[in-house]
Amino acid sequence: MAGNTFGEIFKITSFGESHGPAIGVVIDGCLPNMPVDFELLKADLQRRKPGQSIYTTSRNESEEYEILSGVFEGKTLGTPIAIIVRNTNHKSEDYAHLADVYRPSHADYTYQTKYGIRDFRGGGRQSARETVARVIAGSFAKMILKALGVTIQASVSAVGELESKLKPDEIDFKAAEQSLIRCADPILEPQMLSIIEVAAADGDSLGGKIICVCKGVKVGWGEPVFDKLHADLGKAMLSINAVKGFEIGEGFNGAKSKGSLQNDAFHLVQTEVKTITNNSGGVQGGISNGELIYFNVAFKPVASVKNVQQTLNEKLENVSLQIKGRHDPCVVPRAVPIVEAMAALVLVDHYLRNLPNQIQLF
Amino acid sequence: MAGNTFGEIFKITSFGESHGPAIGVVIDGCLPNMPVDFELLKADLQRRKPGQSIYTTSRNESEEYEILSGVFEGKTLGTPIAIIVRNTNHKSEDYAHLADVYRPSHADYTYQTKYGIRDFRGGGRQSARETVARVIAGSFAKMILKALGVTIQASVSAVGELESKLKPDEIDFKAAEQSLIRCADPILEPQMLSIIEVAAADGDSLGGKIICVCKGVKVGWGEPVFDKLHADLGKAMLSINAVKGFEIGEGFNGAKSKGSLQNDAFHLVQTEVKTITNNSGGVQGGISNGELIYFNVAFKPVASVKNVQQTLNEKLENVSLQIKGRHDPCVVPRAVPIVEAMAALVLVDHYLRNLPNQIQLF
Amino acid sequence: MAGNTFGEIFKITSFGESHGPAIGVVIDGCLPNMPVDFELLKADLQRRKPGQSIYTTSRNESEEYEILSGVFEGKTLGTPIAIIVRNTNHKSEDYAHLADVYRPSHADYTYQTKYGIRDFRGGGRQSARETVARVIAGSFAKMILKALGVTIQASVSAVGELESKLKPDEIDFKAAEQSLIRCADPILEPQMLSIIEVAAADGDSLGGKIICVCKGVKVGWGEPVFDKLHADLGKAMLSINAVKGFEIGEGFNGAKSKGSLQNDAFHLVQTEVKTITNNSGGVQGGISNGELIYFNVAFKPVASVKNVQQTLNEKLENVSLQIKGRHDPCVVPRAVPIVEAMAALVLVDHYLRNLPNQIQLF
Amino acid sequence: MAGNTFGEIFKITSFGESHGPAIGVVIDGCLPNMPVDFELLKADLQRRKPGQSIYTTSRNESEEYEILSGVFEGKTLGTPIAIIVRNTNHKSEDYAHLADVYRPSHADYTYQTKYGIRDFRGGGRQSARETVARVIAGSFAKMILKALGVTIQASVSAVGELESKLKPDEIDFKAAEQSLIRCADPILEPQMLSIIEVAAADGDSLGGKIICVCKGVKVGWGEPVFDKLHADLGKAMLSINAVKGFEIGEGFNGAKSKGSLQNDAFHLVQTEVKTITNNSGGVQGGISNGELIYFNVAFKPVASVKNVQQTLNEKLENVSLQIKGRHDPCVVPRAVPIVEAMAALVLVDHYLRNLPNQIQLF
């Protein structure tokens, strides 16, 4: 009920404060006998890591994980997999000036009011540091999806007002990974770099968007009423820090259009049912239809900016606040593996949820 | 797991096919001793009802409900409340031509592939008729919220390319209710009526947007990690038929902006903590902050259009399809109470989920 | 949370007060495309029905059910199956004298205190009438189990102090069904009939025990830690009205014994792993081991007895109570199909929960 | 679904194999701002610890815990509390001879068949070592219950055939704690010690029973249908390794009796509603009635006995097995704090689940 568990069958529980002893995750419901792909796990953690370039925070976080349970001789046991990452970068004094201040558009005030207590150091549980748990769990989900022939790839589609027009099937995700800001758009990427540099120089921040494309999902994943595939994807994305919007397929643009233009007609490609267009984004009636699943995620600009802000402290006094420390001028590049991880969790879960429909008992 | 239940404490289970005997809902977890507000229930059902104007389908659906359990002498018992609405308008012959055809951008194909069977009559379970269950349950949720001083109001903010610029706190929801298409924008509403008329005449359909505003929510509702208040609102909205996008607060527009512009500074208004702006949409870190909660929902144009469409049948033969029957040229006016209902379910649930944090045991 | 839902994948939600309009159940998660075995359903309802002999209550309850959803042309759709049974025997005046009295060892007082309200007519939701929902749902579970080769059979093993010594594999369940009190013990059954007659004549009631035997369960059902197969069976049984005890295998007797005597040695029978003894009752470490699953359930004597009892009313005045109406002198004969139904629900659920372990992905 | 999570609001997730790096637990849903009672935690861990006397295993297990999250400056944050205990006693070579053998009445065979893999060292996840997670979590539950005035106390009521006749309200739990085998019966305790000594000398084991008594539970905890308070207690107990039976109140004995003798009449004690007898064990209709809650739990004799046993190995060959290592000749003394812990988890959860019924909104 406290909402630190995600998923129905492939179920993860996240724990840990940013400056507590460790961040961790328990994965309950992973398939047994699965060889753990340690390379994949390492790569995903590496991709999430801060300090990869001047375009992200230079904060130095450890990503060294320890597997506490559920893996034996390199394979999953079918028992819960607990993994932790120690927090090594305890500069609590950096945060002392924030102990009793409510930073604008952060969760200090809401946490304090909800719980009557909070760990102010580094944002505590509200810190983006929590997402390391998601990336680890998502990596295990990807291992299953890989065996099913499903790939999940995300990249940056917008930074501030610069918005790429690349279609989901046109994106070169390899190129995106080579970009310092994980954007595959050859024309816009340099401009994005520039505006991030300007924002960083100003101590300001920029929002942006990420597009995620899932290939190889068979027909039939997703439950048709409340747990529609895109409803669960939407929730997963909106649960990521700083995310404020989600759209599947043509989304908000499609809403401006007409049925005669938006409908995706079925046709046969060899013996396979396909749609000619894919405005639906691979989901119809909440269930995957075998096409590319794609969706966009909107991130607000990071709230930690360096200009002096007026705000209140816990005594409800007016105070001037200047946030210190190192923060991402634009969060979207580092959020790419987090988006992928959450998508992987949703897809694996719906794959497992659909198993009963695939038994041929009758 | 099959996804027909929504909510954690205030939990509803929806059932029923469009042309089966009945649509119904079981509400488990409603507070006991609550006087049932039959007027509210009737009004919400009336608002959802088809055939209210030429701008919606003229389909004649019964909305007469029967309470089967959980209410005794006008008050809730604390036991599950089961309510059904009989389906009286069984013109199955209208749908015979659809028995083995996969309508484009409908869920015929995905249902059939997932389950190996479907009730094709009127779309069966994929029909918007299912939402009557949501409206009934939402109405009970609103009764609790009313007692808490919370109101939830939605209205149409866009039809096709016509998009209202009214701010969340500028909308006159009473006026919206008097509009045939539930739009409060005095300038755009007549234009919207026109383009819907044109679409209807063409047998085409238009997408649109709905804005929803929740007033009176106290600080502290919502769980900070996976079950963020706006993540659950997003899922709730994306679970409504035809919804393809969701954004909280400034959403996709905010993603184009800078932190220095988007941050909502705290200040005191008398003795109350308020934010000067409300770009966050009333939620920070997944938890309500006491401001107006507002969000936008994007609906694709209804897939049932009258032009001849190329598609496949179950034998995977190419067929030409012309959809008969009565359909909404624009679904958003009738979806307004459904958006409200789903929002009410999320809010009540999070109110109840937050109760443990309000005990003063220590 | 309010506890009217049972199961994780094969999930049922029960609703209805004894003298409200209807009792019902929603089954969510039944396999699609399953031909409904209407004979089985009818037979199970018939077995539960009151008034079958002088040894059970002569109360006349309707068992005519109506399927509201989820079944199309005789087959399950994979969508929620809602079924109701109307309450036709509304003699509320029989209960008027109980409106404000707390019957001893009934739930009047606890309901009233918990909710501040209760439907006193016929016990409302605490009535055994609620079990009709369980029997209906259990019948659908049995249809799946039948296709898997699993049978579930229960019979009366004790009435009052008369306790059958028949071993689980010695019971002739066919004979039990032909007994008026569902006891297969040829020697004890007539004596049981006698003591029930005496109790009935005295207006008194007798407790008893039911043994349940499940054949054909493959190795591997049940989760090893909290959701052990016998833990879930135990909960299922203890959730039945009047049940006060549960034991799997040798249970309480085994607890008096030694490890050297209780251990079930493995051996090969042809190519199959079997145990020589089965003191474990078919479950080891919470997981089925392929042997007969058997367990005993203890029912307290029905609380509705005719002797005058001292108790309190809602005003907390001392009152003398004489319960009117027709009640079972011994509840166990009629509880047999309820025990089977709950067992079936648990087994089907664990069969479905085990599916992910049976995929050969790696 | 994989069943490593327990509870609905106060929710715990257990992880860890006996000889893996650590055993741990995540507690999600603990009240915020609660001062952690480190003394209580330490005491409970100490009570569960092996090697306390010759009557329990001499295995040397570390009980040093580390709190990884959820506690800040000695108080709970309202965020998930993760706690681990490292496994220091890795004598895997002790278990090498068990790597491919199916020990009788252990879970080796069922685990191996279910998952196709198992960690054979020390029983892996099936080890009683897992219960350290439960005791830690139960300790936090007790801290809340303490603030509510609820105490939970268990003691040994039977060893082998020696069964104490002490009534629930006659047990001196302080005396029990001073007994080497946690039995408060002054006459039977010495005899129990003797028979355990004999069993230990024989390399054999004895079963037994534990009685648990909960004082101070208010009226109204427990949900009336599937999640009856005693159904959840029963499940909790049956989920403990080696437990094979559960009974609430008079349980199996009550089933031999008559309604006229078993009913608990209500009367007023000063201004409080009490029952004259308490055969119900403090629960009526699944809801606590304010009386003592008491129940008995049956433990089979530990399966690890030293006599040579015939069994099978993974190749399905007949093998003779002699189990080495140190094992409890009688498990019940050490299981006492585990029974208490599980009871505490159930009670706290139902306390929290009942909160919505205590709001006076209407």
Coordinates of C-alpha atoms in Angstrom, one line a residue, chain A residues 38-222:
Chain A
F38 CA 26.1 -9.8 -15.8
E39 CA 27.3 -7.8 -18.8
L40 CA 23.9 -6.4 -19.5
L41 CA 23.4 -5.5 -15.8
K42 CA 26.7 -3.7 -15.7
A43 CA 26.0 -1.9 -19.0
D44 CA 22.7 -0.7 -17.8
L45 CA 24.1 0.6 -14.5
Q46 CA 26.9 2.3 -16.4
R47 CA 24.4 4.0 -18.7
R48 CA 22.5 5.4 -15.7
K49 CA 25.6 6.5 -13.9
P50 CA 26.0 10.2 -13.3
G51 CA 29.2 12.0 -14.3
Q52 CA 29.3 10.6 -17.8
S53 CA 29.7 14.0 -19.4
I54 CA 29.5 17.6 -18.8
Y55 CA 25.9 17.4 -19.8
T56 CA 24.9 15.5 -16.7
T57 CA 25.7 15.9 -13.0
S58 CA 29.2 15.3 -12.0
R59 CA 28.1 13.7 -8.8
N60 CA 30.1 10.6 -8.2
E61 CA 27.9 7.7 -7.3
S62 CA 29.0 4.1 -6.8
E63 CA 27.2 1.6 -8.9
E64 CA 28.8 -1.4 -7.4
Y65 CA 26.1 -3.9 -6.6
E66 CA 26.0 -6.9 -4.4
I67 CA 23.6 -9.8 -5.0
L68 CA 22.4 -11.0 -1.6
S69 CA 20.1 -13.8 -2.6
G70 CA 18.3 -15.6 -5.4
V71 CA 21.3 -16.3 -7.6
F72 CA 23.3 -19.5 -7.2
E73 CA 26.2 -20.4 -9.4
G74 CA 25.3 -17.7 -11.9
K75 CA 21.7 -18.8 -12.3
T76 CA 18.4 -17.6 -10.8
L77 CA 16.9 -19.9 -8.2
G78 CA 13.3 -18.8 -8.6
T79 CA 13.6 -17.3 -5.1
P80 CA 13.7 -13.6 -4.4
I81 CA 16.7 -11.8 -5.8
A82 CA 17.9 -9.1 -3.5
I83 CA 20.5 -6.7 -4.8
I84 CA 22.0 -3.6 -3.0
V85 CA 24.2 -0.7 -4.0
R86 CA 26.0 1.0 -1.2
N87 CA 25.9 4.8 -1.0
T88 CA 29.5 5.9 -0.7
N89 CA 29.3 9.5 -1.4
H90 CA 28.0 10.8 1.9
K91 CA 28.6 14.5 1.9
S92 CA 25.8 15.2 4.2
E93 CA 27.2 18.6 5.0
D94 CA 26.3 19.6 1.4
Y95 CA 22.8 19.2 2.4
A96 CA 22.8 20.7 5.9
H97 CA 21.5 24.0 4.5
L98 CA 18.5 22.2 3.2
A99 CA 17.6 20.4 6.4
D100 CA 14.6 22.6 7.2
V101 CA 14.0 24.3 3.9
Y102 CA 11.2 23.4 1.4
R103 CA 12.9 23.5 -2.0
P104 CA 10.4 24.7 -4.7
S105 CA 9.0 21.9 -6.9
H106 CA 10.9 19.3 -4.8
A107 CA 9.1 16.9 -2.5
D108 CA 10.5 18.2 0.8
Y109 CA 7.2 19.9 1.8
T110 CA 4.9 17.0 0.8
Y111 CA 7.1 14.4 2.5
Q112 CA 7.4 16.4 5.6
T113 CA 3.7 16.9 5.8
K114 CA 2.8 13.4 4.9
Y115 CA 5.1 11.6 7.3
G116 CA 6.0 14.3 9.9
I117 CA 9.6 13.3 9.3
R118 CA 12.0 13.1 6.4
D119 CA 15.6 12.3 5.6
F120 CA 16.7 15.6 4.1
R121 CA 20.2 14.4 3.1
G122 CA 20.3 14.3 -0.7
G123 CA 16.6 14.2 -0.9
G124 CA 16.4 10.9 0.9
R125 CA 13.9 8.7 -0.7
Q126 CA 12.8 11.3 -3.2
S127 CA 16.3 11.3 -4.8
A128 CA 16.8 10.1 -8.3
R129 CA 19.3 7.8 -6.7
E130 CA 16.3 5.5 -6.1
T131 CA 16.2 4.7 -9.8
V132 CA 19.3 2.5 -9.5
A133 CA 16.9 -0.1 -8.0
R134 CA 14.7 0.2 -11.1
V135 CA 17.6 -0.1 -13.5
I136 CA 18.8 -3.3 -11.8
A137 CA 15.4 -4.9 -11.8
G138 CA 14.8 -3.8 -15.3
S139 CA 18.0 -5.4 -16.3
F140 CA 16.7 -8.8 -15.1
A141 CA 13.4 -8.2 -16.9
K142 CA 15.4 -7.5 -20.1
M143 CA 17.1 -10.8 -19.7
I144 CA 13.8 -12.6 -20.0
L145 CA 12.6 -10.4 -22.8
K146 CA 15.8 -11.0 -24.7
A147 CA 15.0 -14.7 -24.6
L148 CA 11.6 -13.9 -26.0
G149 CA 13.0 -11.8 -28.8
V150 CA 11.8 -8.5 -27.4
T151 CA 14.0 -5.5 -27.4
I152 CA 13.4 -2.2 -25.6
Q153 CA 15.2 0.9 -26.7
A154 CA 14.8 4.5 -25.7
S155 CA 16.4 7.7 -26.7
V156 CA 16.1 11.5 -26.2
S157 CA 13.5 13.0 -28.6
A158 CA 13.3 16.5 -27.2
V159 CA 15.4 18.9 -25.1
G160 CA 13.6 22.1 -24.2
E161 CA 11.9 23.4 -27.3
L162 CA 14.0 21.3 -29.7
E163 CA 11.9 18.4 -30.8
S164 CA 13.0 15.6 -33.1
K165 CA 10.7 14.7 -35.9
L166 CA 12.2 11.2 -36.3
K167 CA 9.6 8.5 -36.5
P168 CA 9.8 5.5 -34.1
D169 CA 11.0 3.2 -36.9
E170 CA 13.6 5.7 -38.1
I171 CA 15.6 6.1 -35.0
D172 CA 19.1 4.7 -34.9
F173 CA 19.4 3.7 -31.3
K174 CA 23.0 2.8 -31.7
A175 CA 23.8 6.3 -32.8
A176 CA 21.7 7.6 -29.8
E177 CA 23.9 5.6 -27.4
Q178 CA 27.0 7.3 -28.9
S179 CA 25.6 10.7 -28.5
L180 CA 26.6 12.4 -25.2
I181 CA 22.9 13.2 -24.6
R182 CA 21.5 10.0 -26.1
C183 CA 19.8 11.7 -29.1
A184 CA 19.9 10.1 -32.5
D185 CA 18.8 13.1 -34.4
P186 CA 21.8 14.2 -36.5
I187 CA 20.6 17.7 -37.0
L188 CA 19.1 18.6 -33.6
E189 CA 21.6 16.8 -31.4
P190 CA 24.3 19.5 -31.7
Q191 CA 21.8 22.2 -31.1
M192 CA 20.6 20.4 -28.0
L193 CA 24.1 20.2 -26.7
S194 CA 24.4 23.9 -27.1
I195 CA 21.3 24.8 -25.2
I196 CA 22.2 22.4 -22.4
E197 CA 25.6 24.1 -22.2
V198 CA 23.9 27.4 -21.9
A199 CA 21.5 26.2 -19.2
A200 CA 24.3 24.6 -17.3
A201 CA 26.3 27.8 -17.5
D202 CA 23.2 29.7 -16.1
G203 CA 22.7 27.2 -13.4
D204 CA 19.4 26.5 -15.0
S205 CA 17.8 23.3 -16.2
L206 CA 15.9 22.1 -19.3
G207 CA 13.1 19.7 -19.6
G208 CA 12.8 17.2 -22.5
K209 CA 11.2 14.1 -23.9
I210 CA 12.2 10.5 -24.3
I211 CA 10.8 8.1 -26.9
C212 CA 10.8 4.4 -26.2
V213 CA 10.3 1.7 -28.8
C214 CA 9.6 -2.0 -28.0
K215 CA 10.1 -4.5 -30.8
G216 CA 9.1 -8.1 -30.9
V217 CA 6.1 -8.1 -28.5
K218 CA 3.7 -10.8 -29.6
V219 CA -0.1 -10.2 -29.9
G220 CA -2.0 -10.5 -26.7
W221 CA 0.0 -8.8 -23.9
G222 CA -2.0 -6.5 -21.7

